[in-house]
GROMACS .gro file of C-alpha atoms in nm:
model
  273
    1MET     CA    1  -7.858  11.485  -0.406
    2ALA     CA    2  -8.216  11.422  -0.296
    3GLY     CA    3  -8.275  11.402   0.078
    4ASN     CA    4  -8.478  11.082   0.045
    5PHE     CA    5  -8.565  10.815  -0.209
    6TRP     CA    6  -8.907  10.961  -0.299
    7GLN     CA    7  -8.752  11.289  -0.414
    8SER     CA    8  -8.462  11.128  -0.595
    9SER     CA    9  -8.387  11.071  -0.963
   10HIS     CA   10  -8.373  10.701  -0.876
   11CYS     CA   11  -8.743  10.710  -0.782
   12ASN     CA   12  -8.860  10.952  -1.049
   13GLN     CA   13  -8.654  10.834  -1.349
   14TRP     CA   14  -8.513  10.489  -1.281
   15VAL     CA   15  -8.796  10.274  -1.146
   16LEU     CA   16  -8.896  10.138  -1.483
   17ASP     CA   17  -9.199   9.968  -1.631
   18ASN     CA   18  -9.153   9.602  -1.718
   19GLN     CA   19  -9.321   9.639  -2.058
   20CYS     CA   20  -9.086   9.925  -2.153
   21LEU     CA   21  -8.792   9.716  -2.037
   22LEU     CA   22  -8.892   9.426  -2.259
   23LYS     CA   23  -8.963   9.657  -2.552
   24ASN     CA   24  -8.615   9.810  -2.530
   25ARG     CA   25  -8.459   9.462  -2.536
   26GLN     CA   26  -8.617   9.350  -2.860
   27GLN     CA   27  -8.310   9.441  -3.064
   28ASP     CA   28  -8.095   9.206  -2.854
   29LEU     CA   29  -8.365   8.939  -2.833
   30ALA     CA   30  -8.341   8.906  -3.211
   31PHE     CA   31  -8.004   8.737  -3.145
   32LEU     CA   32  -8.055   8.590  -2.796
   33SER     CA   33  -8.332   8.408  -2.614
   34GLU     CA   34  -8.461   8.575  -2.296
   35GLU     CA   35  -8.275   8.317  -2.088
   36GLU     CA   36  -7.950   8.378  -2.279
   37TYR     CA   37  -7.994   8.752  -2.234
   38GLN     CA   38  -8.029   8.699  -1.860
   39LYS     CA   39  -7.718   8.480  -1.857
   40VAL     CA   40  -7.518   8.759  -2.025
   41HIS     CA   41  -7.619   8.997  -1.746
   42ILE     CA   42  -7.549   8.737  -1.477
   43PHE     CA   43  -7.204   8.686  -1.623
   44TYR     CA   44  -7.113   9.054  -1.640
   45ALA     CA   45  -7.247   9.112  -1.288
   46SER     CA   46  -6.997   8.846  -1.179
   47VAL     CA   47  -6.723   9.022  -1.378
   48ILE     CA   48  -6.801   9.353  -1.206
   49GLN     CA   49  -6.809   9.176  -0.867
   50ALA     CA   50  -6.471   9.013  -0.934
   51ILE     CA   51  -6.306   9.340  -1.045
   52GLY     CA   52  -6.448   9.514  -0.738
   53GLU     CA   53  -6.312   9.245  -0.509
   54GLN     CA   54  -5.970   9.271  -0.677
   55LEU     CA   55  -5.978   9.645  -0.605
   56ASN     CA   56  -6.100   9.583  -0.249
   57VAL     CA   57  -6.391   9.828  -0.279
   58ARG     CA   58  -6.705   9.812  -0.063
   59GLN     CA   59  -7.001   9.600  -0.171
   60GLN     CA   60  -7.209   9.917  -0.210
   61VAL     CA   61  -6.968  10.039  -0.479
   62ILE     CA   62  -7.003   9.707  -0.663
   63ALA     CA   63  -7.383   9.725  -0.630
   64THR     CA   64  -7.392  10.082  -0.764
   65ALA     CA   65  -7.169   9.985  -1.057
   66THR     CA   66  -7.390   9.686  -1.137
   67ILE     CA   67  -7.701   9.903  -1.138
   68TYR     CA   68  -7.533  10.163  -1.364
   69PHE     CA   69  -7.451   9.875  -1.600
   70LYS     CA   70  -7.808   9.745  -1.598
   71ARG     CA   71  -7.954  10.094  -1.642
   72VAL     CA   72  -7.754  10.152  -1.960
   73TYR     CA   73  -7.869   9.826  -2.116
   74SER     CA   74  -8.226   9.882  -1.999
   75ARG     CA   75  -8.246  10.156  -2.265
   76TYR     CA   76  -7.980  10.060  -2.519
   77SER     CA   77  -7.871   9.747  -2.702
   78LEU     CA   78  -7.571   9.540  -2.599
   79LYS     CA   79  -7.414   9.645  -2.928
   80SER     CA   80  -7.409  10.011  -2.817
   81ILE     CA   81  -7.103   9.962  -2.594
   82ASP     CA   82  -6.897   9.649  -2.530
   83PRO     CA   83  -7.004   9.518  -2.185
   84LEU     CA   84  -6.639   9.435  -2.110
   85LEU     CA   85  -6.559   9.806  -2.144
   86LEU     CA   86  -6.872   9.934  -1.972
   87GLY     CA   87  -6.837   9.711  -1.662
   88PRO     CA   88  -6.501   9.850  -1.540
   89THR     CA   89  -6.612  10.201  -1.637
   90CYS     CA   90  -6.918  10.165  -1.413
   91LEU     CA   91  -6.692  10.062  -1.124
   92PHE     CA   92  -6.457  10.351  -1.193
   93LEU     CA   93  -6.747  10.598  -1.173
   94ALA     CA   94  -6.925  10.427  -0.882
   95ALA     CA   95  -6.614  10.447  -0.665
   96LYS     CA   96  -6.619  10.826  -0.704
   97VAL     CA   97  -6.992  10.862  -0.647
   98GLU     CA   98  -6.987  10.641  -0.337
   99GLU     CA   99  -6.684  10.836  -0.207
  100SER     CA  100  -6.477  10.522  -0.193
  101GLY     CA  101  -6.164  10.692  -0.322
  102LEU     CA  102  -6.031  10.727  -0.673
  103ILE     CA  103  -5.935  10.402  -0.846
  104THR     CA  104  -5.608  10.465  -1.028
  105ASN     CA  105  -5.580  10.370  -1.394
  106SER     CA  106  -5.297  10.127  -1.320
  107LYS     CA  107  -5.486   9.944  -1.044
  108LEU     CA  108  -5.798   9.918  -1.257
  109GLN     CA  109  -5.598   9.787  -1.552
  110VAL     CA  110  -5.428   9.520  -1.337
  111ALA     CA  111  -5.761   9.417  -1.184
  112CYS     CA  112  -5.930   9.390  -1.524
  113GLN     CA  113  -5.644   9.185  -1.665
  114SER     CA  114  -5.660   8.949  -1.366
  115VAL     CA  115  -6.035   8.904  -1.400
  116VAL     CA  116  -6.019   8.838  -1.776
  117LYS     CA  117  -5.776   8.554  -1.697
  118LYS     CA  118  -6.008   8.429  -1.420
  119PHE     CA  119  -6.292   8.409  -1.673
  120ALA     CA  120  -6.069   8.271  -1.948
  121TYR     CA  121  -6.336   8.014  -2.037
  122ALA     CA  122  -6.560   8.300  -2.158
  123PHE     CA  123  -6.322   8.514  -2.363
  124LYS     CA  124  -6.128   8.437  -2.680
  125SER     CA  125  -5.840   8.662  -2.576
  126GLN     CA  126  -5.659   8.635  -2.242
  127GLU     CA  127  -5.579   9.007  -2.254
  128PHE     CA  128  -5.798   9.292  -2.136
  129ARG     CA  129  -5.807   9.483  -2.463
  130TYR     CA  130  -5.902   9.831  -2.341
  131LYS     CA  131  -5.663  10.108  -2.240
  132PRO     CA  132  -5.712  10.363  -1.959
  133ASN     CA  133  -5.795  10.641  -2.205
  134GLN     CA  134  -6.077  10.429  -2.348
  135ILE     CA  135  -6.225  10.380  -2.000
  136LEU     CA  136  -6.203  10.757  -1.941
  137GLU     CA  137  -6.375  10.818  -2.275
  138CYS     CA  138  -6.642  10.563  -2.191
  139GLU     CA  139  -6.703  10.738  -1.858
  140PHE     CA  140  -6.828  11.045  -2.049
  141TYR     CA  141  -7.068  10.829  -2.249
  142LEU     CA  142  -7.183  10.662  -1.927
  143LEU     CA  143  -7.260  10.997  -1.762
  144GLU     CA  144  -7.460  11.098  -2.068
  145LEU     CA  145  -7.652  10.769  -2.091
  146LEU     CA  146  -7.741  10.786  -1.721
  147ASP     CA  147  -7.852  11.147  -1.765
  148CYS     CA  148  -7.613  11.225  -1.476
  149CYS     CA  149  -7.849  11.040  -1.237
  150LEU     CA  150  -7.574  10.893  -1.023
  151ILE     CA  151  -7.722  10.854  -0.674
  152VAL     CA  152  -7.848  10.499  -0.625
  153TYR     CA  153  -8.057  10.390  -0.327
  154HIS     CA  154  -7.987  10.031  -0.225
  155PRO     CA  155  -8.186   9.779  -0.020
  156TYR     CA  156  -7.903   9.745   0.236
  157ARG     CA  157  -8.005  10.034   0.464
  158PRO     CA  158  -8.379   9.948   0.488
  159LEU     CA  159  -8.282   9.582   0.530
  160ILE     CA  160  -8.074   9.667   0.838
  161GLN     CA  161  -8.364   9.872   0.977
  162TYR     CA  162  -8.614   9.590   0.924
  163VAL     CA  163  -8.391   9.322   1.076
  164THR     CA  164  -8.318   9.545   1.374
  165ASP     CA  165  -8.692   9.598   1.422
  166LEU     CA  166  -8.739   9.221   1.418
  167GLY     CA  167  -8.460   9.186   1.673
  168GLN     CA  168  -8.294   8.902   1.481
  169GLU     CA  169  -7.986   9.063   1.327
  170GLU     CA  170  -7.747   8.772   1.381
  171GLN     CA  171  -7.985   8.509   1.252
  172LEU     CA  172  -8.127   8.685   0.947
  173LEU     CA  173  -7.903   8.968   0.828
  174PRO     CA  174  -7.617   8.767   0.665
  175LEU     CA  175  -7.856   8.550   0.461
  176ALA     CA  176  -8.087   8.838   0.363
  177TRP     CA  177  -7.782   9.047   0.265
  178LYS     CA  178  -7.660   8.765   0.040
  179ILE     CA  179  -8.003   8.744  -0.127
  180VAL     CA  180  -7.993   9.121  -0.189
  181ASN     CA  181  -7.655   9.074  -0.361
  182ASP     CA  182  -7.800   8.789  -0.567
  183SER     CA  183  -8.096   9.009  -0.667
  184LEU     CA  184  -7.852   9.227  -0.864
  185ARG     CA  185  -7.844   8.942  -1.118
  186THR     CA  186  -8.215   9.002  -1.187
  187ASP     CA  187  -8.419   9.300  -1.310
  188VAL     CA  188  -8.570   9.382  -0.970
  189CYS     CA  189  -8.329   9.672  -0.911
  190LEU     CA  190  -8.474   9.835  -1.226
  191LEU     CA  191  -8.840   9.768  -1.149
  192TYR     CA  192  -8.898   9.813  -0.775
  193PRO     CA  193  -8.807  10.055  -0.494
  194PRO     CA  194  -8.521   9.934  -0.273
  195TYR     CA  195  -8.734   9.905   0.043
  196LEU     CA  196  -8.957   9.647  -0.130
  197ILE     CA  197  -8.652   9.451  -0.247
  198ALA     CA  198  -8.524   9.455   0.111
  199LEU     CA  199  -8.857   9.317   0.237
  200ALA     CA  200  -8.864   9.042  -0.025
  201CYS     CA  201  -8.509   8.934   0.057
  202LEU     CA  202  -8.583   8.944   0.429
  203HIS     CA  203  -8.897   8.734   0.379
  204MET     CA  204  -8.697   8.476   0.184
  205ALA     CA  205  -8.435   8.467   0.460
  206CYS     CA  206  -8.712   8.414   0.718
  207VAL     CA  207  -8.860   8.123   0.521
  208ILE     CA  208  -8.518   7.960   0.468
  209SER     CA  209  -8.432   8.006   0.838
  210GLN     CA  210  -8.780   7.887   0.942
  211LYS     CA  211  -8.849   8.205   1.138
  212ASP     CA  212  -9.216   8.280   1.199
  213THR     CA  213  -9.252   8.649   1.108
  214LYS     CA  214  -9.603   8.641   0.958
  215HIS     CA  215  -9.741   8.879   1.221
  216TRP     CA  216  -9.462   9.134   1.159
  217PHE     CA  217  -9.515   9.128   0.782
  218ALA     CA  218  -9.895   9.147   0.821
  219GLU     CA  219  -9.861   9.476   1.007
  220LEU     CA  220  -9.662   9.642   0.728
  221ASN     CA  221  -9.835   9.905   0.518
  222VAL     CA  222  -9.682   9.792   0.187
  223ASP     CA  223  -9.794   9.623  -0.133
  224LEU     CA  224  -9.724   9.259  -0.050
  225ASP     CA  225  -9.816   9.155  -0.405
  226LYS     CA  226  -9.509   9.345  -0.527
  227VAL     CA  227  -9.298   9.180  -0.256
  228LEU     CA  228  -9.420   8.846  -0.394
  229GLU     CA  229  -9.332   8.952  -0.751
  230ILE     CA  230  -8.977   9.033  -0.642
  231THR     CA  231  -8.950   8.701  -0.459
  232GLN     CA  232  -9.063   8.514  -0.770
  233GLN     CA  233  -8.799   8.687  -0.985
  234ILE     CA  234  -8.523   8.594  -0.740
  235LEU     CA  235  -8.650   8.236  -0.720
  236LYS     CA  236  -8.640   8.218  -1.102
  237LEU     CA  237  -8.274   8.318  -1.081
  238TYR     CA  238  -8.203   8.035  -0.837
  239ASP     CA  239  -8.391   7.789  -1.060
  240LEU     CA  240  -8.181   7.901  -1.359
  241TRP     CA  241  -7.858   7.857  -1.161
  242LYS     CA  242  -7.946   7.497  -1.071
  243ASN     CA  243  -7.907   7.375  -1.430
  244TYR     CA  244  -7.668   7.636  -1.567
  245ASP     CA  245  -7.305   7.543  -1.632
  246GLU     CA  246  -7.151   7.883  -1.707
  247ARG     CA  247  -6.812   7.738  -1.800
  248GLU     CA  248  -6.972   7.527  -2.071
  249GLU     CA  249  -7.228   7.774  -2.203
  250ILE     CA  250  -7.121   8.136  -2.170
  251ALA     CA  251  -6.859   8.150  -2.447
  252GLY     CA  252  -7.116   8.037  -2.703
  253ILE     CA  253  -7.374   8.284  -2.571
  254LEU     CA  254  -7.127   8.575  -2.584
  255GLU     CA  255  -7.051   8.485  -2.947
  256LYS     CA  256  -7.418   8.551  -3.027
  257VAL     CA  257  -7.425   8.892  -2.854
  258PRO     CA  258  -7.452   9.174  -3.111
  259LYS     CA  259  -7.118   9.352  -3.136
  260PRO     CA  260  -7.060   9.724  -3.060
  261GLN     CA  261  -7.132   9.983  -3.323
  262LEU     CA  262  -6.870  10.237  -3.424
  263THR     CA  263  -7.094  10.510  -3.281
  264PRO     CA  264  -7.237  10.484  -2.926
  265PRO     CA  265  -7.587  10.613  -2.841
  266GLY     CA  266  -7.459  10.963  -2.765
  267GLY     CA  267  -7.347  11.001  -3.125
  268ALA     CA  268  -6.974  11.063  -3.069
  269LYS     CA  269  -6.717  10.831  -3.220
  270THR     CA  270  -6.579  10.556  -2.998
  271THR     CA  271  -6.273  10.332  -3.018
  272GLU     CA  272  -6.311   9.957  -3.043
  273GLY     CA  273  -6.052   9.738  -2.882
   0.00000   0.00000   0.00000
């Protein structure tokens, strides 16, 4: 494990270029519009969140799992692995990496089944169709696809440091924390370092709370243009949410998603549910 972000695989391998990200999505964008593609990722981030809450794991585990999920599909098509299989697998692995304790197969299966029923409006079947051995098999593919780069740096720690420096923990931290969680529904976790995401979310919280922190931000030695880019991506998410009825739309969008191949990107044979 790297001692700091700048020496880590997260920094050196997983802060991606936006043009490369868009290029790698072209296969899926032959079937989906960009907005529909985003809605698929928003939906499965909610599925991962719901499974994590069922299992009572820490938010950092859920965040790590969500980033694993997004990293896989940043380089491979949605048809490489069924997102409904990959999501729980990411949680299963993230719980180990974040030292949150081993999730037993039975607990994970019960949680997945419960969440499939919760999102019944999205799925044709009311049954979670994957077995524990398929999740274990998928975990090997996941490790390979991530190139065993498992340590994820999150915005939470720098956010706490910044808010403490401002001396306004009670007023700003809960809202900024929520915005960080919302940012996982965007691409910012793939494109920017976590400290910049933390600053963008803190700035948004300051604006919403009408806190005058211009002087504090002006003294920072950071690229404020990138902070603005992150803010704009999160605001686009909020704009999308305003007019998006997931219950009405998501089933039709998921029907358009290209279906998994018999062979995942690693080349070994996989089992379809």
